[in-house]
Coordinates of C-alpha atoms and ligand atoms in Angstrom, one line a residue:
Chain V
X225 CA 143.5 129.0 98.2
X226 CA 147.1 128.1 97.5
X227 CA 149.3 129.8 94.9
X228 CA 151.9 127.9 93.0
X229 CA 153.8 129.5 90.1
X230 CA 151.0 132.0 89.9
X231 CA 148.2 129.4 89.6
X232 CA 145.5 129.4 92.2
X233 CA 144.9 125.9 93.6
X234 CA 142.2 125.1 96.2
X235 CA 144.7 122.7 97.8
X236 CA 148.3 121.6 97.2
X237 CA 147.5 118.1 95.8
X238 CA 147.8 117.6 92.0
X239 CA 146.9 114.7 89.8
X240 CA 150.2 113.3 88.3
X241 CA 150.8 113.1 84.5
X242 CA 149.7 109.9 82.7
X243 CA 147.2 108.9 85.3
X244 CA 143.4 109.2 84.5
X245 CA 144.4 112.0 82.1
X246 CA 143.5 110.6 78.7
X247 CA 140.1 112.4 78.5
X248 CA 138.7 115.7 79.5
X249 CA 135.8 114.1 81.5
X250 CA 138.2 112.0 83.5
X251 CA 140.4 115.0 84.4
X252 CA 137.2 116.8 85.6
X253 CA 136.1 113.8 87.6
X254 CA 139.5 113.8 89.5
X255 CA 139.2 117.5 90.1
X256 CA 135.6 117.4 91.3
X257 CA 135.0 114.0 92.9
X258 CA 138.6 113.4 93.7
X259 CA 139.2 116.8 95.2
X260 CA 142.6 117.5 93.4
X261 CA 143.8 121.1 93.6
X262 CA 145.0 120.8 90.0
X263 CA 145.2 118.2 87.3
X264 CA 147.9 117.3 84.8
X265 CA 147.0 115.6 81.5
X266 CA 148.5 112.5 79.9
X267 CA 151.7 113.5 78.1
X268 CA 150.8 114.7 74.6
X269 CA 153.3 114.6 71.7
X270 CA 153.6 115.6 68.1
X271 CA 152.0 112.5 66.4
X272 CA 149.5 109.8 67.5
X273 CA 151.1 106.9 69.3
X274 CA 149.4 103.7 70.4
X275 CA 152.1 102.9 73.0
X276 CA 153.7 99.6 73.9
X277 CA 151.9 96.3 73.7
X278 CA 150.3 95.0 76.9
X279 CA 150.9 94.1 79.7
X280 CA 151.6 97.8 80.2
X281 CA 151.1 98.0 83.9
X282 CA 151.2 95.6 86.8
X283 CA 150.8 95.9 90.5
X284 CA 153.6 94.5 92.6
X285 CA 153.7 94.1 96.4
X286 CA 155.9 97.1 96.7
X287 CA 154.4 99.4 94.0
X288 CA 153.6 99.4 90.3
X289 CA 155.6 98.8 87.1
X290 CA 154.4 100.4 83.9
X291 CA 155.6 100.9 80.3
X292 CA 152.7 102.6 78.6
X293 CA 154.9 104.0 75.9
X294 CA 153.4 107.5 75.8
X295 CA 150.1 106.5 74.1
X296 CA 148.4 109.8 73.0
X297 CA 146.2 111.0 70.2
X298 CA 148.7 113.9 69.2
X299 CA 148.1 117.5 70.0
X300 CA 145.4 118.1 67.4
X301 CA 143.6 115.0 68.6
X302 CA 143.8 116.2 72.2
X303 CA 142.5 119.7 71.8
X304 CA 138.9 118.8 72.3
X305 CA 139.7 116.9 75.5
X306 CA 141.7 119.8 76.9
X307 CA 139.0 122.2 76.0
X308 CA 136.4 120.1 77.8
X309 CA 138.6 119.9 80.9
X310 CA 139.2 123.6 80.9
X311 CA 135.5 124.4 80.6
X312 CA 134.3 121.9 83.1
X313 CA 137.0 121.6 85.8
X314 CA 137.0 124.1 88.6
X315 CA 140.7 123.4 89.1
X316 CA 143.7 124.5 86.9
X317 CA 144.6 122.1 84.1
X318 CA 148.2 121.6 83.3
X319 CA 149.2 120.2 79.9
X320 CA 152.0 117.6 80.0
X321 CA 153.8 117.5 76.7
X322 CA 156.8 115.7 75.1
X323 CA 158.8 115.8 71.9
X324 CA 162.0 114.5 70.5
X325 CA 163.7 118.0 70.0
X326 CA 163.3 121.5 71.4
X327 CA 161.3 122.5 68.3
X328 CA 159.0 119.6 68.6
X329 CA 158.3 120.6 72.2
X330 CA 157.6 124.1 71.1
X331 CA 155.3 122.8 68.3
X332 CA 153.2 120.8 70.7
X333 CA 153.0 123.6 73.2
X334 CA 151.9 126.1 70.6
X335 CA 149.5 123.6 69.2
X336 CA 147.7 123.2 72.6
X337 CA 147.6 126.9 73.4
X338 CA 144.2 127.5 71.7
X339 CA 142.6 125.3 74.5
X340 CA 144.2 127.6 77.1
X341 CA 146.0 125.2 79.5
X342 CA 146.9 126.9 82.8
X343 CA 150.5 125.7 82.6
X344 CA 152.7 123.3 80.8
X345 CA 154.7 120.4 82.3
X346 CA 157.5 119.2 80.1
X347 CA 158.0 115.5 80.2
X348 CA 161.8 115.0 79.8
X349 CA 161.7 112.0 82.1
X350 CA 159.7 109.0 80.8
X351 CA 162.1 106.1 81.2
X352 CA 160.8 103.8 78.5
X353 CA 160.2 105.7 75.3
X354 CA 163.0 105.6 72.8
X355 CA 164.2 109.0 71.8
X356 CA 161.8 110.8 74.1
X357 CA 161.6 111.5 77.8
X358 CA 164.6 110.5 79.8
X359 CA 166.7 110.4 76.6
X360 CA 166.4 114.2 76.7
X361 CA 166.1 114.5 80.5
X362 CA 169.5 113.1 81.2
X363 CA 171.3 115.7 79.1
X364 CA 171.5 119.1 80.8
X365 CA 172.1 121.1 77.6
X366 CA 169.0 119.6 76.0
X367 CA 166.9 120.2 79.1
X368 CA 167.8 123.8 79.1
X369 CA 167.2 124.1 75.3
X370 CA 163.8 122.4 75.5
X371 CA 162.7 124.6 78.4
X372 CA 163.8 127.8 76.7
X373 CA 162.1 126.8 73.5
X374 CA 158.8 126.3 75.2
X375 CA 159.2 129.4 77.4
X376 CA 159.7 131.3 74.1
X377 CA 156.3 130.4 72.7
X378 CA 154.0 130.4 75.7
X379 CA 153.1 133.0 78.3
X380 CA 151.9 130.6 81.0
X381 CA 154.0 128.9 83.7
X382 CA 156.3 126.0 82.5
X383 CA 157.2 123.2 84.9
X384 CA 159.9 120.6 84.0
X385 CA 159.5 117.1 85.2
X386 CA 162.7 115.3 86.0
X387 CA 163.9 111.7 85.9
X388 CA 165.6 110.2 88.9
X389 CA 167.5 107.9 86.6
X390 CA 170.6 110.1 86.5
X391 CA 173.7 110.4 88.5
X392 CA 172.9 113.9 89.8
X393 CA 169.4 115.2 89.5
X394 CA 170.3 118.7 90.8
X395 CA 172.5 119.3 87.7
X396 CA 169.4 118.6 85.5
X397 CA 167.3 120.8 87.8
X398 CA 169.7 123.6 87.4
X399 CA 169.6 123.3 83.6
X400 CA 165.8 123.6 83.7
X401 CA 166.1 126.7 85.9
X402 CA 168.6 128.2 83.5
X403 CA 166.2 127.6 80.7
X404 CA 163.6 129.6 82.5
X405 CA 161.5 126.9 84.2
X406 CA 158.9 128.2 86.7
X407 CA 159.1 125.0 88.7
X408 CA 160.5 121.5 88.6
X409 CA 158.6 118.3 89.2
X410 CA 160.4 115.4 90.7
X411 CA 160.3 112.5 90.1
X412 CA 159.1 110.4 87.2
X413 CA 159.3 106.6 87.5
X414 CA 162.5 104.7 88.4
X415 CA 163.7 102.1 85.9
X416 CA 162.5 98.7 86.8
X417 CA 161.5 95.2 85.5
X418 CA 159.7 92.0 86.5
X419 CA 160.1 88.5 85.1
X420 CA 157.5 85.7 85.0
X421 CA 159.5 82.7 86.4
X422 CA 157.0 80.2 85.0
X423 CA 157.9 81.1 81.4
X424 CA 161.0 83.3 81.7
X425 CA 159.2 86.1 79.8
X426 CA 159.7 89.7 81.0
X427 CA 156.1 90.6 82.1
X428 CA 155.8 94.1 80.5
X429 CA 155.2 94.2 76.8
X430 CA 158.1 96.6 76.5
X431 CA 160.2 94.2 78.7
X432 CA 161.2 96.9 81.1
X433 CA 159.5 100.0 82.4
X434 CA 159.2 102.4 85.3
X435 CA 158.5 101.8 89.0
X436 CA 156.1 104.0 90.9
X437 CA 154.1 103.8 94.1
X438 CA 155.3 103.1 97.7
X439 CA 158.6 101.7 96.6
X440 CA 159.9 104.9 95.1
X441 CA 158.9 107.3 97.9
X442 CA 162.4 107.3 99.6
X443 CA 164.0 108.0 96.2
X444 CA 161.6 110.9 95.5
X445 CA 162.1 112.4 99.0
X446 CA 165.8 112.4 98.5
X447 CA 165.5 114.0 95.0
X448 CA 163.1 116.7 96.3
X449 CA 165.4 117.3 99.3
X450 CA 168.4 117.9 97.1
X451 CA 166.6 120.0 94.5
X452 CA 165.2 122.3 97.2
X453 CA 168.7 123.2 98.2
X454 CA 170.0 123.6 94.7
X455 CA 167.3 125.6 93.1
X456 CA 165.5 129.0 93.6
X457 CA 162.3 127.9 91.8
X458 CA 159.7 125.7 93.6
X459 CA 160.0 121.9 93.6
X460 CA 156.8 119.9 93.1
X461 CA 157.1 116.5 94.8
X462 CA 155.8 113.2 93.2
X463 CA 156.5 109.6 93.8
X464 CA 154.8 107.1 96.2
X465 CA 152.5 109.6 97.9
X466 CA 149.3 107.8 99.0
X467 CA 148.5 109.4 102.3
X468 CA 148.6 112.8 104.1
X469 CA 151.6 111.6 106.0
X470 CA 153.5 110.9 102.8
X471 CA 152.5 114.4 101.5
X472 CA 153.7 116.1 104.7
X473 CA 157.0 114.2 104.5
X474 CA 157.4 115.3 100.9
X475 CA 156.7 118.9 101.8
X476 CA 159.1 118.8 104.7
X477 CA 161.8 117.6 102.2
X478 CA 161.0 120.8 100.3
X479 CA 158.0 120.2 98.0
X480 CA 155.8 123.3 97.4
X481 CA 153.0 120.9 96.3
X482 CA 152.5 117.2 95.9
X483 CA 151.4 115.2 92.9
X484 CA 149.7 111.8 93.3
X485 CA 149.6 109.1 90.6
X486 CA 149.5 105.4 91.4
X487 CA 147.5 105.9 94.6
X488 CA 144.3 106.5 92.6
X489 CA 144.4 102.7 92.3
X490 CA 143.0 102.6 95.9
X491 CA 140.5 105.5 95.6
X492 CA 140.0 108.5 93.2
X493 CA 139.2 110.8 96.2
X494 CA 142.7 110.2 97.7
X495 CA 143.3 114.0 97.0
X496 CA 140.5 115.2 99.3
X497 CA 141.7 112.8 101.9
X498 CA 145.3 114.0 101.7
X499 CA 144.2 117.6 101.8
X500 CA 142.1 117.2 104.9
X501 CA 144.8 115.2 106.6
X502 CA 147.3 117.9 106.0
X503 CA 144.9 120.6 107.3
X504 CA 144.3 118.5 110.5
X505 CA 148.0 118.0 110.9
X506 CA 148.7 121.7 110.6
X507 CA 146.0 122.5 113.2
X508 CA 147.3 119.8 115.6
X509 CA 150.8 121.1 115.4
X510 CA 149.9 124.7 115.6
X511 CA 151.4 125.7 112.2
X512 CA 149.7 128.9 111.0
X513 CA 150.4 128.3 107.3
X514 CA 151.3 125.3 105.1
X515 CA 154.4 127.3 104.0
X516 CA 155.8 126.7 107.5
X517 CA 156.4 123.0 106.8
X518 CA 157.9 123.4 103.3
X519 CA 161.6 122.5 103.6
X520 CA 161.3 122.1 107.4
X521 CA 163.7 119.1 107.3
X522 CA 166.4 121.5 106.1
X523 CA 166.1 123.9 109.0
X524 CA 166.0 121.5 112.0
X525 CA 169.4 120.0 111.5
Chain A
X293 CA 150.0 90.8 91.3
X294 CA 152.1 89.0 88.7
X295 CA 150.1 87.0 86.2
X296 CA 149.4 83.5 87.4
X297 CA 150.4 80.7 85.1
X298 CA 147.1 79.2 83.9
X299 CA 147.5 75.8 82.2
X300 CA 144.8 74.9 79.7
X301 CA 142.9 71.8 80.8
X302 CA 140.3 71.6 78.0
X303 CA 139.3 73.5 74.9
X304 CA 135.7 73.4 73.6
X305 CA 134.8 74.5 70.1
X306 CA 131.6 76.6 70.5
X307 CA 131.4 77.8 66.9
X308 CA 133.9 78.2 64.1
X309 CA 135.2 81.4 65.6
X310 CA 134.5 80.9 69.3
X311 CA 136.4 78.6 71.7
X312 CA 136.2 78.1 75.4
X313 CA 139.5 77.6 77.2
X314 CA 139.2 75.9 80.6
X315 CA 142.2 76.3 82.9
X316 CA 143.5 74.7 86.1
X317 CA 142.6 77.6 88.4
X318 CA 139.2 78.5 89.9
X319 CA 138.4 82.1 90.6
X320 CA 136.2 81.0 93.5
X321 CA 135.2 84.6 94.5
X322 CA 134.5 85.9 91.0
X323 CA 131.4 88.1 90.5
X324 CA 129.8 87.2 87.2
X325 CA 130.6 90.1 84.8
X326 CA 134.1 90.5 86.1
X327 CA 137.0 90.1 83.6
X328 CA 140.6 88.8 83.6
X329 CA 143.6 90.1 81.7
X330 CA 144.8 87.2 79.5
X331 CA 148.5 87.4 78.7
X332 CA 149.4 85.6 75.5
X333 CA 153.1 85.8 76.2
X334 CA 155.2 87.6 73.7
X335 CA 152.1 88.9 71.9
X336 CA 149.7 91.0 74.0
X337 CA 147.5 91.0 77.0
X338 CA 143.8 91.4 76.5
X339 CA 140.6 91.5 78.6
X340 CA 138.2 88.6 78.6
X341 CA 135.1 88.1 80.7
X342 CA 135.0 84.9 82.8
X343 CA 132.5 82.5 81.3
X344 CA 132.8 80.2 84.4
X345 CA 135.1 80.5 87.4
X346 CA 137.6 78.4 85.4
X347 CA 137.0 79.4 81.8
X348 CA 137.2 82.1 79.2
X349 CA 135.3 82.1 76.0
X350 CA 137.1 83.8 73.1
X351 CA 136.1 85.0 69.7
X352 CA 139.0 85.0 67.2
X353 CA 139.3 88.6 66.0
X354 CA 143.0 89.6 65.8
X355 CA 146.5 89.0 66.8
X356 CA 146.2 87.9 70.5
X357 CA 143.1 85.9 70.0
X358 CA 144.5 84.1 66.9
X359 CA 147.6 83.2 68.9
X360 CA 145.3 81.9 71.7
X361 CA 143.6 79.7 69.1
X362 CA 147.0 78.1 68.3
X363 CA 147.4 76.9 71.9
X364 CA 146.6 73.3 72.9
X365 CA 145.6 71.5 76.1
X366 CA 148.6 71.5 78.4
X367 CA 149.9 74.9 77.1
X368 CA 149.6 77.9 79.3
X369 CA 148.9 81.7 79.4
X370 CA 149.2 84.3 82.1
X371 CA 146.1 85.5 84.0
X372 CA 145.5 88.5 86.2
X373 CA 142.2 89.2 87.9
X374 CA 139.4 89.0 88.4
X375 CA 139.0 92.7 88.0
X376 CA 136.1 95.2 87.8
X377 CA 132.6 95.3 89.0
X378 CA 130.2 92.6 87.9
X379 CA 126.4 92.3 87.6
X380 CA 124.2 92.8 90.6
X381 CA 122.9 89.5 91.9
X382 CA 119.0 89.4 92.0
X383 CA 117.1 88.6 95.1
X384 CA 115.0 85.4 95.5
X385 CA 111.9 85.4 93.3
X386 CA 113.0 88.4 91.2
X387 CA 112.4 88.1 87.4
X388 CA 115.6 88.6 85.5
X389 CA 115.9 89.1 81.7
X390 CA 119.2 88.4 80.1
X391 CA 119.9 90.1 76.7
X392 CA 123.0 88.6 75.1
X393 CA 124.4 89.2 71.6
X394 CA 127.3 87.2 70.1
X395 CA 130.2 86.6 72.5
X396 CA 128.4 88.9 75.0
X397 CA 126.8 85.6 76.2
X398 CA 130.2 84.7 77.8
X399 CA 130.0 86.8 81.0
X400 CA 126.1 86.6 81.1
X401 CA 125.9 82.8 81.4
X402 CA 127.6 82.5 84.8
X403 CA 125.5 85.4 85.8
X404 CA 122.3 83.7 84.7
X405 CA 123.4 80.5 86.6
X406 CA 124.2 82.5 89.8
X407 CA 120.9 84.3 89.6
X408 CA 119.0 81.1 89.1
X409 CA 120.8 79.5 92.1
X410 CA 119.8 82.5 94.1
X411 CA 116.2 81.8 93.4
X412 CA 115.5 84.3 90.6
X413 CA 113.5 83.4 87.5
X414 CA 115.7 83.8 84.5
X415 CA 114.6 84.3 80.9
X416 CA 117.0 85.1 78.0
X417 CA 117.0 86.8 74.7
X418 CA 119.9 85.4 72.7
X419 CA 121.1 86.7 69.4
X420 CA 123.8 85.8 66.9
X421 CA 124.5 86.1 63.2
X422 CA 123.2 82.6 62.5
X423 CA 122.1 79.4 64.3
X424 CA 125.6 78.0 64.4
X425 CA 126.9 81.1 66.2
X426 CA 124.4 81.0 69.1
X427 CA 126.5 80.8 72.2
X428 CA 125.6 78.9 75.4
X429 CA 122.0 78.3 74.3
X430 CA 121.8 75.1 76.4
X431 CA 123.2 76.8 79.5
X432 CA 120.4 79.5 79.3
X433 CA 117.8 76.9 78.3
X434 CA 118.5 74.9 81.5
X435 CA 117.4 77.9 83.5
X436 CA 114.3 79.3 81.8
X437 CA 112.8 80.5 78.5
X438 CA 115.2 81.5 75.7
X439 CA 114.0 83.8 72.9
X440 CA 116.4 83.5 69.9
X441 CA 117.1 85.9 67.1
X442 CA 119.5 85.4 64.2
X443 CA 120.5 87.9 61.6
X444 CA 119.8 85.5 58.8
X445 CA 116.7 83.9 60.3
X446 CA 118.3 80.4 60.5
X447 CA 116.8 80.1 64.0
X448 CA 114.2 82.1 66.0
X449 CA 113.2 85.6 65.0
X450 CA 115.0 86.9 61.9
X451 CA 116.7 90.1 62.8
X452 CA 118.5 91.6 65.8
X453 CA 117.9 91.0 69.5
X454 CA 115.8 94.1 69.6
X455 CA 113.4 92.4 67.1
X456 CA 113.0 89.5 69.5
X457 CA 112.7 92.0 72.4
X458 CA 109.7 93.8 70.8
X459 CA 107.5 90.8 71.6
X460 CA 108.4 90.8 75.3
X461 CA 107.0 92.9 78.1
X462 CA 110.2 94.3 79.5
X463 CA 108.3 96.1 82.2
X464 CA 107.4 92.7 83.7
X465 CA 111.0 92.1 84.7
X466 CA 112.7 93.3 87.9
X467 CA 116.2 93.3 86.3
X468 CA 117.6 93.4 82.8
X469 CA 121.3 92.5 82.0
X470 CA 122.8 93.3 78.7
X471 CA 126.1 92.4 76.9
X472 CA 126.9 92.3 73.2
X473 CA 128.2 94.4 70.4
X474 CA 128.0 98.1 71.1
X475 CA 125.5 98.8 68.3
X476 CA 123.2 96.2 69.8
X477 CA 123.6 97.5 73.3
X478 CA 122.9 101.1 72.1
X479 CA 119.6 100.0 70.5
X480 CA 118.6 98.0 73.5
X481 CA 119.4 101.1 75.6
X482 CA 117.1 103.2 73.5
X483 CA 114.3 100.7 73.7
X484 CA 114.6 100.4 77.5
X485 CA 114.8 104.2 77.8
X486 CA 111.5 104.5 75.8
X487 CA 109.8 101.9 78.0
X488 CA 111.1 103.8 81.1
X489 CA 112.8 100.7 82.6
X490 CA 116.5 101.9 82.4
X491 CA 116.8 101.9 86.2
X492 CA 116.3 98.1 86.2
X493 CA 119.0 97.6 83.6
X494 CA 122.8 96.8 83.7
X495 CA 125.1 96.9 80.6
X496 CA 128.6 95.4 80.3
X497 CA 130.8 97.8 78.3
X498 CA 133.8 97.2 76.1
X499 CA 136.6 99.8 75.8
X500 CA 140.3 99.6 75.0
X501 CA 142.1 98.6 78.2
X502 CA 145.7 99.3 78.8
X503 CA 146.4 99.0 82.5
X504 CA 143.1 97.2 83.3
X505 CA 143.4 98.2 86.9
X506 CA 142.0 101.7 87.0
X507 CA 145.1 103.8 86.9
X508 CA 146.0 104.9 83.4
X509 CA 142.7 106.3 82.2
X510 CA 142.6 104.8 78.7
X511 CA 139.1 103.3 79.2
X512 CA 137.3 106.4 80.6
X513 CA 133.9 107.1 79.2
X514 CA 132.2 110.5 78.6
X515 CA 130.7 112.5 80.2
X516 CA 131.1 110.9 83.6
X517 CA 134.8 110.0 83.3
X518 CA 134.1 106.6 84.9
X519 CA 136.6 103.9 84.2
X520 CA 135.2 100.9 82.3
X521 CA 137.9 98.6 83.8
X522 CA 137.4 99.5 87.4
X523 CA 134.1 101.4 87.9
X524 CA 132.6 98.9 85.3
X525 CA 132.7 97.0 83.0
X526 CA 129.1 96.6 84.3
X527 CA 127.2 99.9 84.6
X528 CA 123.6 100.6 85.4
X529 CA 121.5 102.0 82.5
X530 CA 121.0 105.2 84.5
X531 CA 124.8 105.8 84.7
X532 CA 124.9 105.7 80.9
X533 CA 122.2 108.3 80.2
X534 CA 123.8 110.9 77.8
X535 CA 127.0 108.9 77.6
X536 CA 129.2 108.1 74.6
X537 CA 127.5 104.6 74.4
X538 CA 126.8 103.8 70.7
X539 CA 128.4 107.0 69.5
X540 CA 132.2 106.7 69.8
X541 CA 135.0 104.9 71.7
X542 CA 138.7 105.5 71.9
X543 CA 141.5 103.5 70.4
X544 CA 144.9 102.6 72.0
X545 CA 146.2 106.2 71.4
X546 CA 143.1 107.8 73.0
X547 CA 141.7 109.0 69.6
X548 CA 138.0 109.0 69.3
X549 CA 136.6 106.4 66.8
X550 CA 133.0 106.4 65.6
X551 CA 131.0 103.3 66.6
Ligands
FAD731 C1 135.6 93.9 79.8 C2 135.8 93.2 78.5 C3 135.5 91.8 78.4 C4 135.7 91.1 77.3 N1 135.3 89.8 77.2 C5 135.5 89.1 76.1 C6 135.1 87.7 76.0 O1 134.6 87.2 77.0 N2 135.3 87.1 74.9 C7 135.9 87.7 73.8 O2 136.0 87.0 72.8 N3 136.2 89.0 73.8 C8 136.0 89.7 74.9 N4 136.4 91.0 75.0 C9 137.0 91.6 73.7 C10 138.5 91.3 73.6 O3 139.2 91.8 74.7 C11 139.1 91.8 72.3 O4 138.3 91.3 71.3 C12 140.5 91.3 72.2 O5 141.3 92.1 73.0 C13 141.0 91.2 70.8 O6 142.4 91.1 70.8 P1 143.2 90.7 69.5 O7 144.7 91.0 69.7 O8 142.9 89.4 69.0 O9 142.7 91.7 68.5 P2 143.3 93.0 67.8 O10 143.6 92.8 66.4 O11 144.4 93.6 68.7 O12 142.1 94.0 68.0 C14 140.8 93.8 67.5 C15 139.8 94.6 68.3 O13 139.8 94.1 69.7 C16 139.8 95.1 70.6 N5 140.9 95.1 71.5 C17 142.2 94.8 71.3 N6 143.0 94.9 72.3 C18 142.2 95.3 73.3 C19 142.4 95.7 74.7 N7 143.6 95.6 75.3 N8 141.3 96.0 75.4 C20 140.1 96.0 74.9 N9 139.8 95.7 73.6 C21 140.9 95.4 72.8 C22 139.7 96.4 69.9 O14 138.3 96.8 69.8 C23 140.2 96.1 68.5 O15 139.6 96.9 67.6 C24 136.2 91.8 76.1 C25 136.6 93.1 76.2 C26 136.4 93.8 77.4 C27 136.8 95.2 77.4
FMN732 C1 150.3 104.4 84.3 C2 151.3 105.6 84.4 C3 151.5 106.4 83.4 C4 152.3 107.5 83.5 N1 152.4 108.3 82.4 C5 153.2 109.5 82.5 C6 153.2 110.4 81.5 O1 152.6 110.3 80.4 N2 154.0 111.5 81.6 C7 154.8 111.7 82.8 O2 155.4 112.8 82.9 N3 154.7 110.8 83.8 C8 154.0 109.7 83.7 N4 153.9 108.8 84.7 C9 154.7 109.1 86.0 C10 153.8 109.7 87.1 O3 153.3 110.9 86.7 C11 154.6 109.8 88.4 O4 155.7 110.7 88.1 C12 155.1 108.5 88.9 O5 154.1 107.5 88.7 C13 155.5 108.6 90.4 O6 154.3 108.9 91.2 P1 153.4 107.9 91.9 O7 154.3 107.0 92.7 O8 152.5 108.8 92.7 O9 152.6 107.1 90.9 C14 153.0 107.7 84.6 C15 152.9 106.8 85.7 C16 152.0 105.8 85.6 C17 151.8 104.9 86.8
FES733 S1 142.5 100.6 81.3 FE1 143.7 101.9 82.6 S2 142.2 102.9 83.7 FE2 141.1 101.4 82.6

């Protein structure tokens, strides 16, 4: 058992938002078959959205590009999925939510409360949805206001997911902490684009999108490293983790737990694999507790 | 992978609303039943089963497919794939029953041909709205018996494929492969369940695909949470027991829609 912002996880690996999180059954599958210690839903908003036209995701040699455009059935439409996940998943279920204003965030959080999510994750970091996500997440005042508005209406932990597409991520992290966040999650995708040279067309339906997977790991490590120093609250690391080695590296940078997104492309049970890899590493190195490696990179130099 | 640039080499009119587009690339290693994501640039990217290792067969239903129908030989579209899990190839001397409805015949015809080449005996139940809409009848006829059904009775049994199926002893087959409109697949599913032959069957499902590569979760089915784009589109009948098949699917926003 592993405790994170009061939630009991069976291991420190968590399914990242927007990945295999559209349906309750899929979230349960990742928890059960995949071995995730907790799962985060697709980001849910105030009204139904079909997202951007396809192509909405492509695999590159170095990672993945996506511009899904926050497709979601709205919070009333998602209640039955969340309920199913809560009833059938042994692991905590975290509801990822988004809105265009602090009051919209609060409305969505309150709307999902009847299905009893174990925590909320505020998406103030999606790089490709006009008026949402990073449009809020690059403004510290708005991040603080959104966090405070959700904290006001819920009595479960609130995590705030940050964008790396800002000059100084610690300034945004501080704003979340001031707003009352229980943890920050770093990072969402890094702005990116690909062009089809045969036709000149940008490949993504939305033209540009967000980079994830292997390519962003060094960016994520640096963000987590900086946030660990700047904040009191836990930092949850995400970005390019696909093996136990990546997870250990992220934890040494300061991550209290690790989310995994794109790597489900290779195998859904990547979570169990990472967890047992971390366990074996701790045993081999003689660490009595996983906490001994969290932030280790700050202590050795 | 970035989409490859597929140049149209030939277009065949199969029926008023169905065309086959041959392209200048062969997916040599394709498993019949696998699909490609077809990028109609500037419009949309949609999944299509491979009807040969160098063709897709498309029914005109909406924006992307209408735009495809405007393309001519020498024009191009983007292609990614092949993706997903196809049909299981039968062993030599096995008896295979193909059950195809409408454009569902597209992924089943290369399967029937591969199965026949592997030494299986292949019979087909082929259904469509009317005689003119029957797809790939000659390709199936070249391999074995074909039992036809049409909604209007213009050829074969009048009614649905399940009506043609009633006259057949499904238990005599070693494998049964199904693809077609979901209502049809659901009634075939019930029939095979009644006859207790579900474990011999495979169904190719259709759900809304966003990423198409198993990451986003848009295409997951209840209650298993399996992804149609990566764990399917072909599933064994046993995997679909108690599933959402024939009941509901989800639209692009993830909202449930009744079938
Ligand atoms: C695995 C698979 C294989 C398929 N193989 C074939 C085939 O061989 N031949 C063929 O004609 N059709 C096939 N289809 C169906 C085809 O993908 C849709 O008919 C097509 O996407 C319609 O696009 P549109 O823009 O013309 O229609 P739209 O007007 O956009 O939509 C019409 C209907 O098409 C479906 N659709 C639209 N976009 C998608 C999408 N991204 N993913 C899934 N469904 C969608 C929806 O059910 C929608 O209601 C297949 C679908 C799947 C999932
Ligand atoms: C297809 C896809 C959809 C995503 N959707 C969301 C989302 O809805 N909300 C969110 O906060 N992050 C979303 N993300 C970002 C991921 O949660 C994660 O932060 C990012 O992909 C980096 O992690 P990774 O390299 O492990 O994928 C999405 C990522 C992908 C690949
Ligand atoms: S369409 Fe994204 S997982 Fe299947």
